[in-house]
Amino acid sequence: MGFKCGIVGLPNVGKSTLFNALTETAAAQAANYPFCTIEPNVGEVAVPDPRLDMLAALAKSAAIVPTRLTFVDIAGLVRGASQGEGLGNQFLAHIREVDAVAHVVRCFEDTDVTHVEGRIDPIADIETVETELMLADLESLERRVDALTKKAKGGDREAKGTLELVHRALALLRDGKPARLTERKVEEERTFHMLGLLTALPVLYVCNVDEASAASGNAFSQKVGDRAKAQGAAAIVISAKIEAEIAVLSREERTDYLDALGLKEAGLDRLIGAGYALLDLVTFLTAGPKEARAWTVKRGTKAPQAAGVIHSDFERGFVRAETIAYEDYVACGGEAGARDAGKMRLEGKDYVVQDGDVMHFRFAN
């Protein structure tokens, strides 16, 4: 199960520099982890998870396989993209294929790097991109209204429900607000998702700052953080220039470099973790002599569907899941100790997988 986070932004905001650092990181990981193949605009990176090292040590695993996140570098957007300006149509097509958006915003001054709008104003940049996405959504929904109205008048209950949802989203978009703010019931979620709205995607603002501001941010990134908080979105501070420099360093050199800059961890690690959280994902773990491995599922996934992530046969023939909380697994010294201490649970088809569950699935052929 792959999860894609699209990297978007205006030209010259550091988007490509950041993506190149991600792909360098992925290439460096390839020696240790599988699943790091890179296409021209796609980088697949491991999600940092220190629990795996402990799990592997206790289970005496021969290999460690982390879960992963795919980042897609989407063609730069300019004003008028919704009308086909620049690479507008290509941009809009690519963004429809991702699960979430990492919106890189320029939060640094540099006379050597021109800005497409001729000024440094991260909030205006955000509004430029979001306006284009909202205009695309507005056009998409307005085209559907007539057909849905006819079906609804003809007694089609599904069309009537969809039409009500469309009108709610349209009201927000016409008021200059993203579709993700549309109020909806749980049972409407699938229909809403099927609308394929660009502004319905969860957003993480990535504040690209100068090197001196990498540890604590600056006035520009503070404005972006305030906007994100008001929207219920997320924001992180990162220096793409620093990330590009450390991406090619060894782990030891990287640690020394970060220490010298007063940084606890690489910004890319925070970006990957934030993207994982943005998509509302959780990790369950498996461990054995062959490997200790992390698996990605959406929060709320039930045990049979989690088993299906490993192999479709596991879901079809699911019987039960032997489950140990990670903390119990470690405290008891591994699977045998947890079983002896009564910490292993036998969970059935209705069990909702929790982050950190160490699981072994039983299934019938």
CSV table of C-alpha atoms in Angstrom, one decimal:
chain,number,residue,atom,x,y,z
A,1,MET,CA,0.0,0.0,0.0
A,2,GLY,CA,1.7,3.2,-1.2
A,3,PHE,CA,1.0,6.7,0.1
A,4,LYS,CA,2.0,9.7,-2.0
A,5,CYS,CA,2.7,13.2,-0.8
A,6,GLY,CA,2.9,15.7,-3.6
A,7,ILE,CA,5.5,18.6,-3.2
A,8,VAL,CA,4.0,21.8,-4.6
A,9,GLY,CA,4.9,25.4,-4.7
A,10,LEU,CA,5.6,28.4,-6.9
A,11,PRO,CA,8.8,28.5,-8.9
A,12,ASN,CA,12.1,29.3,-7.1
A,13,VAL,CA,10.8,28.5,-3.6
A,14,GLY,CA,13.2,25.7,-3.1
A,15,LYS,CA,10.8,22.9,-4.0
A,16,SER,CA,13.2,21.1,-6.4
A,17,THR,CA,16.2,21.5,-4.0
A,18,LEU,CA,14.1,19.9,-1.3
A,19,PHE,CA,13.0,17.0,-3.6
A,20,ASN,CA,16.6,16.5,-4.8
A,21,ALA,CA,17.7,16.2,-1.2
A,22,LEU,CA,14.9,13.6,-0.6
A,23,THR,CA,16.1,11.5,-3.6
A,24,GLU,CA,19.7,11.7,-2.4
A,25,THR,CA,18.5,10.4,0.9
A,26,ALA,CA,16.6,7.7,-0.8
A,27,ALA,CA,19.7,6.7,-2.8
A,28,ALA,CA,21.7,6.6,0.4
A,29,GLN,CA,19.1,4.4,2.1
A,30,ALA,CA,19.1,1.9,-0.8
A,31,ALA,CA,22.1,0.1,0.5
A,32,ASN,CA,20.2,-0.8,3.7
A,33,TYR,CA,16.5,-0.8,2.8
A,34,PRO,CA,14.6,-2.1,-0.2
A,35,PHE,CA,11.8,-0.1,-1.9
A,36,CYS,CA,14.0,2.9,-2.7
A,37,THR,CA,13.8,2.9,-6.5
A,38,ILE,CA,13.6,6.4,-7.8
A,39,GLU,CA,11.9,7.7,-11.0
A,40,PRO,CA,12.6,11.2,-12.3
A,41,ASN,CA,10.0,12.9,-10.2
A,42,VAL,CA,9.3,10.3,-7.5
A,43,GLY,CA,11.4,9.6,-4.4
A,44,GLU,CA,10.5,6.8,-1.9
A,45,VAL,CA,12.0,7.3,1.5
A,46,ALA,CA,12.0,5.3,4.7
A,47,VAL,CA,10.0,6.6,7.7
A,48,PRO,CA,12.3,6.9,10.7
A,49,ASP,CA,11.2,4.6,13.5
A,50,PRO,CA,13.6,3.8,16.3
A,51,ARG,CA,11.3,1.1,17.6
A,52,LEU,CA,12.5,-1.2,14.7
A,53,ASP,CA,16.1,-1.3,16.1
A,54,MET,CA,14.8,-2.5,19.5
A,55,LEU,CA,12.4,-5.0,17.9
A,56,ALA,CA,15.1,-6.4,15.7
A,57,ALA,CA,17.5,-6.8,18.6
A,58,LEU,CA,14.9,-8.7,20.7
A,59,ALA,CA,13.7,-10.9,17.9
A,60,LYS,CA,17.3,-11.4,16.6
A,61,SER,CA,16.1,-10.3,13.1
A,62,ALA,CA,18.5,-10.6,10.2
A,63,ALA,CA,17.1,-7.5,8.5
A,64,ILE,CA,15.2,-4.3,9.3
A,65,VAL,CA,12.6,-3.0,6.8
A,66,PRO,CA,11.0,0.3,7.7
A,67,THR,CA,7.7,1.6,6.3
A,68,ARG,CA,8.0,4.1,3.5
A,69,LEU,CA,6.5,7.3,2.1
A,70,THR,CA,6.5,8.4,-1.6
A,71,PHE,CA,7.2,12.0,-2.4
A,72,VAL,CA,6.2,13.3,-5.9
A,73,ASP,CA,7.8,16.5,-7.3
A,74,ILE,CA,4.9,18.3,-9.0
A,75,ALA,CA,5.6,20.8,-11.8
A,76,GLY,CA,5.8,24.4,-10.5
A,77,LEU,CA,2.5,26.3,-10.5
A,78,VAL,CA,2.0,29.9,-11.6
A,79,ARG,CA,-0.9,32.3,-11.5
A,80,GLY,CA,-3.5,31.3,-14.0
A,81,ALA,CA,-2.7,27.6,-13.8
A,82,SER,CA,-6.4,26.8,-13.5
A,83,GLN,CA,-6.8,28.3,-17.0
A,84,GLY,CA,-3.9,26.4,-18.4
A,85,GLU,CA,-1.1,29.0,-17.8
A,86,GLY,CA,2.4,27.6,-17.6
A,87,LEU,CA,2.2,23.8,-16.9
A,88,GLY,CA,-1.2,24.3,-15.3
A,89,ASN,CA,-3.0,21.3,-16.8
A,90,GLN,CA,0.0,19.0,-16.1
A,91,PHE,CA,0.2,20.4,-12.5
A,92,LEU,CA,-3.5,19.8,-11.9
A,93,ALA,CA,-3.4,16.3,-13.3
A,94,HIS,CA,-0.4,15.3,-11.2
A,95,ILE,CA,-1.8,16.7,-7.9
A,96,ARG,CA,-5.0,14.7,-8.4
A,97,GLU,CA,-2.9,11.5,-8.0
A,98,VAL,CA,-1.5,12.2,-4.5
A,99,ASP,CA,-2.9,11.6,-1.1
A,100,ALA,CA,-1.7,14.8,0.5
A,101,VAL,CA,0.2,18.0,-0.3
A,102,ALA,CA,3.5,19.3,1.1
A,103,HIS,CA,3.3,23.0,0.1
A,104,VAL,CA,6.8,24.5,0.0
A,105,VAL,CA,6.8,28.2,0.8
A,106,ARG,CA,9.7,30.6,0.4
A,107,CYS,CA,10.6,32.1,3.8
A,108,PHE,CA,14.1,33.4,3.0
A,109,GLU,CA,15.6,36.5,1.4
A,110,ASP,CA,18.2,36.0,-1.4
A,111,THR,CA,18.9,38.6,-4.1
A,112,ASP,CA,20.5,35.8,-6.2
A,113,VAL,CA,17.2,33.8,-6.4
A,114,THR,CA,14.4,35.8,-8.1
A,115,HIS,CA,10.8,35.4,-7.0
A,116,VAL,CA,8.2,34.8,-9.7
A,117,GLU,CA,6.0,37.6,-8.2
A,118,GLY,CA,8.9,39.9,-7.5
A,119,ARG,CA,8.6,40.0,-3.7
A,120,ILE,CA,9.0,37.7,-0.6
A,121,ASP,CA,5.5,37.2,0.9
A,122,PRO,CA,4.8,33.6,1.9
A,123,ILE,CA,1.1,34.3,2.7
A,124,ALA,CA,0.5,35.8,-0.7
A,125,ASP,CA,2.4,32.8,-2.3
A,126,ILE,CA,0.1,30.4,-0.4
A,127,GLU,CA,-3.0,32.3,-1.5
A,128,THR,CA,-1.8,32.2,-5.2
A,129,VAL,CA,-1.5,28.4,-5.1
A,130,GLU,CA,-4.7,27.8,-3.2
A,131,THR,CA,-6.7,30.2,-5.4
A,132,GLU,CA,-5.7,28.3,-8.5
A,133,LEU,CA,-6.6,25.0,-6.8
A,134,MET,CA,-9.9,26.5,-5.6
A,135,LEU,CA,-10.7,27.8,-9.1
A,136,ALA,CA,-10.1,24.3,-10.5
A,137,ASP,CA,-12.4,22.8,-7.9
A,138,LEU,CA,-15.0,25.4,-8.5
A,139,GLU,CA,-15.1,24.7,-12.2
A,140,SER,CA,-15.1,20.9,-11.6
A,141,LEU,CA,-18.1,21.1,-9.3
A,142,GLU,CA,-20.1,23.6,-11.3
A,143,ARG,CA,-19.9,21.3,-14.3
A,144,ARG,CA,-21.6,18.5,-12.3
A,145,VAL,CA,-24.5,20.4,-10.9
A,146,ASP,CA,-26.9,20.2,-13.9
A,147,ALA,CA,-26.5,16.4,-14.3
A,148,LEU,CA,-26.8,15.7,-10.6
A,149,THR,CA,-29.9,18.0,-10.4
A,150,LYS,CA,-31.6,16.1,-13.2
A,151,LYS,CA,-30.9,12.8,-11.5
A,152,ALA,CA,-32.0,14.0,-8.1
A,153,LYS,CA,-35.3,15.3,-9.6
A,154,GLY,CA,-35.8,11.9,-11.1
A,155,GLY,CA,-35.7,10.3,-7.7
A,156,ASP,CA,-32.0,9.2,-7.6
A,157,ARG,CA,-31.3,9.3,-3.9
A,158,GLU,CA,-27.5,8.9,-4.3
A,159,ALA,CA,-27.5,11.8,-6.7
A,160,LYS,CA,-29.5,13.9,-4.3
A,161,GLY,CA,-27.0,13.2,-1.5
A,162,THR,CA,-24.0,14.0,-3.7
A,163,LEU,CA,-25.7,17.2,-4.9
A,164,GLU,CA,-26.2,18.4,-1.3
A,165,LEU,CA,-22.5,17.7,-0.7
A,166,VAL,CA,-21.5,19.5,-3.8
A,167,HIS,CA,-23.5,22.6,-2.9
A,168,ARG,CA,-21.9,22.7,0.6
A,169,ALA,CA,-18.4,22.5,-1.0
A,170,LEU,CA,-19.4,25.2,-3.6
A,171,ALA,CA,-20.5,27.6,-0.9
A,172,LEU,CA,-17.1,27.4,0.7
A,173,LEU,CA,-15.1,27.7,-2.5
A,174,ARG,CA,-17.1,30.7,-3.6
A,175,ASP,CA,-16.3,32.2,-0.2
A,176,GLY,CA,-12.5,31.7,-0.9
A,177,LYS,CA,-12.2,28.7,1.5
A,178,PRO,CA,-10.8,25.3,0.7
A,179,ALA,CA,-13.1,22.3,0.2
A,180,ARG,CA,-11.4,20.4,3.0
A,181,LEU,CA,-13.4,22.6,5.5
A,182,THR,CA,-16.7,21.2,4.1
A,183,GLU,CA,-18.9,19.8,7.0
A,184,ARG,CA,-19.8,16.2,6.3
A,185,LYS,CA,-21.0,13.1,8.1
A,186,VAL,CA,-18.9,10.0,8.4
A,187,GLU,CA,-21.2,8.2,5.9
A,188,GLU,CA,-20.6,11.0,3.4
A,189,GLU,CA,-16.8,10.7,3.5
A,190,ARG,CA,-16.6,8.2,0.6
A,191,THR,CA,-18.8,10.3,-1.6
A,192,PHE,CA,-16.8,13.4,-0.8
A,193,HIS,CA,-13.5,11.7,-1.5
A,194,MET,CA,-14.9,10.5,-4.9
A,195,LEU,CA,-15.4,14.2,-5.9
A,196,GLY,CA,-11.6,14.4,-6.3
A,197,LEU,CA,-11.3,17.9,-5.1
A,198,LEU,CA,-7.8,19.4,-5.0
A,199,THR,CA,-8.4,21.6,-2.0
A,200,ALA,CA,-9.9,18.6,-0.1
A,201,LEU,CA,-6.4,17.1,0.2
A,202,PRO,CA,-4.7,17.5,3.6
A,203,VAL,CA,-1.9,20.2,3.5
A,204,LEU,CA,1.5,20.5,5.2
A,205,TYR,CA,3.2,23.9,4.8
A,206,VAL,CA,6.9,23.5,4.5
A,207,CYS,CA,8.6,26.8,5.4
A,208,ASN,CA,11.9,26.9,3.5
A,209,VAL,CA,14.1,29.2,5.5
A,210,ASP,CA,17.7,30.4,5.3
A,211,GLU,CA,20.4,28.4,7.1
A,212,ALA,CA,20.6,30.8,10.1
A,213,SER,CA,16.8,30.3,10.8
A,214,ALA,CA,16.8,26.5,10.4
A,215,ALA,CA,16.7,25.8,14.2
A,216,SER,CA,14.0,28.3,15.3
A,217,GLY,CA,12.4,29.8,12.1
A,218,ASN,CA,11.9,33.5,11.3
A,219,ALA,CA,9.2,36.1,11.0
A,220,PHE,CA,8.1,34.7,7.6
A,221,SER,CA,7.7,31.1,8.9
A,222,GLN,CA,5.9,32.4,12.0
A,223,LYS,CA,3.2,33.9,9.7
A,224,VAL,CA,2.9,30.6,7.9
A,225,GLY,CA,2.6,28.8,11.2
A,226,ASP,CA,-0.1,31.1,12.4
A,227,ARG,CA,-2.1,30.6,9.1
A,228,ALA,CA,-1.7,26.8,9.4
A,229,LYS,CA,-3.0,26.8,12.9
A,230,ALA,CA,-6.0,28.9,12.0
A,231,GLN,CA,-6.8,26.4,9.2
A,232,GLY,CA,-6.2,23.3,11.2
A,233,ALA,CA,-3.3,22.5,8.9
A,234,ALA,CA,0.3,21.7,9.9
A,235,ALA,CA,3.6,23.5,9.3
A,236,ILE,CA,7.3,22.7,9.7
A,237,VAL,CA,10.5,24.7,9.3
A,238,ILE,CA,13.2,23.4,7.1
A,239,SER,CA,16.3,24.7,5.2
A,240,ALA,CA,16.4,23.0,1.8
A,241,LYS,CA,19.9,24.2,1.4
A,242,ILE,CA,21.1,22.4,4.6
A,243,GLU,CA,19.2,19.3,3.6
A,244,ALA,CA,20.9,19.2,0.2
A,245,GLU,CA,24.3,19.5,1.9
A,246,ILE,CA,23.7,16.8,4.5
A,247,ALA,CA,21.9,14.3,2.1
A,248,VAL,CA,25.3,13.1,0.8
A,249,LEU,CA,27.0,12.8,4.2
A,250,SER,CA,27.5,9.6,6.1
A,251,ARG,CA,25.4,9.1,9.2
A,252,GLU,CA,28.3,10.1,11.5
A,253,GLU,CA,29.1,13.2,9.5
A,254,ARG,CA,25.5,14.2,9.4
A,255,THR,CA,25.1,14.0,13.2
A,256,ASP,CA,28.2,16.2,13.7
A,257,TYR,CA,27.0,18.7,11.1
A,258,LEU,CA,23.5,18.9,12.7
A,259,ASP,CA,25.1,19.3,16.1
A,260,ALA,CA,27.2,22.2,14.9
A,261,LEU,CA,24.0,23.9,13.6
A,262,GLY,CA,22.1,23.3,16.8
A,263,LEU,CA,19.7,20.9,15.1
A,264,LYS,CA,18.4,17.7,16.8
A,265,GLU,CA,17.5,15.9,13.6
A,266,ALA,CA,17.5,16.4,9.9
A,267,GLY,CA,14.6,18.5,8.5
A,268,LEU,CA,13.8,15.7,6.1
A,269,ASP,CA,13.2,13.3,8.9
A,270,ARG,CA,10.7,15.8,10.3
A,271,LEU,CA,9.2,16.3,6.9
A,272,ILE,CA,8.8,12.5,6.4
A,273,GLY,CA,7.3,12.2,9.9
A,274,ALA,CA,5.0,15.1,9.4
A,275,GLY,CA,3.9,13.7,6.0
A,276,TYR,CA,3.1,10.4,7.7
A,277,ALA,CA,1.1,12.2,10.4
A,278,LEU,CA,-0.6,14.4,7.8
A,279,LEU,CA,-2.0,11.3,6.0
A,280,ASP,CA,-3.3,10.0,9.4
A,281,LEU,CA,-1.3,6.8,9.2
A,282,VAL,CA,-0.3,4.4,11.9
A,283,THR,CA,2.4,1.7,12.0
A,284,PHE,CA,2.1,-1.9,13.0
A,285,LEU,CA,5.1,-4.1,13.4
A,286,THR,CA,6.1,-7.7,12.6
A,287,ALA,CA,9.2,-9.4,14.0
A,288,GLY,CA,10.9,-12.7,13.4
A,289,PRO,CA,14.3,-14.2,12.6
A,290,LYS,CA,14.1,-13.1,9.0
A,291,GLU,CA,13.2,-9.4,9.5
A,292,ALA,CA,11.7,-6.8,11.8
A,293,ARG,CA,9.4,-4.8,9.7
A,294,ALA,CA,7.0,-1.8,9.8
A,295,TRP,CA,3.8,-1.6,7.9
A,296,THR,CA,1.6,1.4,7.1
A,297,VAL,CA,-2.1,1.5,7.4
A,298,LYS,CA,-4.7,4.3,7.7
A,299,ARG,CA,-5.8,5.0,11.3
A,300,GLY,CA,-9.0,3.0,12.0
A,301,THR,CA,-7.9,0.0,9.9
A,302,LYS,CA,-9.2,-3.3,11.2
A,303,ALA,CA,-7.0,-6.4,11.6
A,304,PRO,CA,-8.1,-8.4,8.5
A,305,GLN,CA,-7.4,-5.4,6.3
A,306,ALA,CA,-4.0,-4.8,8.0
A,307,ALA,CA,-3.2,-8.5,7.3
A,308,GLY,CA,-4.1,-7.9,3.7
A,309,VAL,CA,-1.3,-5.2,3.4
A,310,ILE,CA,1.2,-8.1,4.0
A,311,HIS,CA,-0.6,-10.5,1.6
A,312,SER,CA,-4.1,-10.7,0.2
A,313,ASP,CA,-4.3,-14.4,1.3
A,314,PHE,CA,-3.9,-13.2,4.9
A,315,GLU,CA,-7.0,-11.1,4.6
A,316,ARG,CA,-9.1,-13.7,2.8
A,317,GLY,CA,-8.3,-16.4,5.3
A,318,PHE,CA,-8.0,-14.2,8.4
A,319,VAL,CA,-8.6,-16.1,11.7
A,320,ARG,CA,-7.1,-14.0,14.4
A,321,ALA,CA,-4.2,-11.6,15.2
A,322,GLU,CA,-1.8,-12.4,18.0
A,323,THR,CA,-1.1,-8.9,19.2
A,324,ILE,CA,1.4,-7.4,21.7
A,325,ALA,CA,1.7,-3.6,22.4
A,326,TYR,CA,5.2,-2.5,21.5
A,327,GLU,CA,5.9,-1.3,25.1
A,328,ASP,CA,4.9,-4.7,26.5
A,329,TYR,CA,7.0,-6.5,23.9
A,330,VAL,CA,10.1,-4.5,25.0
A,331,ALA,CA,9.3,-4.7,28.8
A,332,CYS,CA,8.9,-8.5,28.6
A,333,GLY,CA,12.0,-9.0,26.5
A,334,GLY,CA,10.3,-10.2,23.4
A,335,GLU,CA,7.4,-12.4,22.2
A,336,ALA,CA,7.9,-15.4,24.5
A,337,GLY,CA,8.2,-13.1,27.6
A,338,ALA,CA,5.1,-11.2,26.6
A,339,ARG,CA,3.1,-14.4,26.1
A,340,ASP,CA,4.2,-15.8,29.5
A,341,ALA,CA,3.3,-12.5,31.2
A,342,GLY,CA,-0.2,-12.6,29.6
A,343,LYS,CA,0.5,-9.6,27.4
A,344,MET,CA,-0.3,-11.3,24.2
A,345,ARG,CA,-3.9,-10.7,23.0
A,346,LEU,CA,-5.9,-12.7,20.5
A,347,GLU,CA,-7.8,-10.2,18.4
A,348,GLY,CA,-10.6,-10.9,15.9
A,349,LYS,CA,-12.0,-9.3,12.8
A,350,ASP,CA,-13.3,-6.2,14.5
A,351,TYR,CA,-10.1,-5.2,16.2
A,352,VAL,CA,-8.8,-1.8,15.1
A,353,VAL,CA,-5.1,-1.8,14.7
A,354,GLN,CA,-3.2,0.6,17.1
A,355,ASP,CA,0.1,2.3,16.4
A,356,GLY,CA,3.0,0.2,17.6
A,357,ASP,CA,1.1,-3.1,17.7
A,358,VAL,CA,3.4,-6.1,17.2
A,359,MET,CA,1.3,-8.5,15.3
A,360,HIS,CA,1.3,-12.1,14.0
A,361,PHE,CA,-1.6,-13.1,11.8
A,362,ARG,CA,-3.1,-16.5,11.8
A,363,PHE,CA,-5.0,-17.4,8.6
A,364,ALA,CA,-6.6,-20.5,7.0
A,365,ASN,CA,-5.6,-21.5,3.5
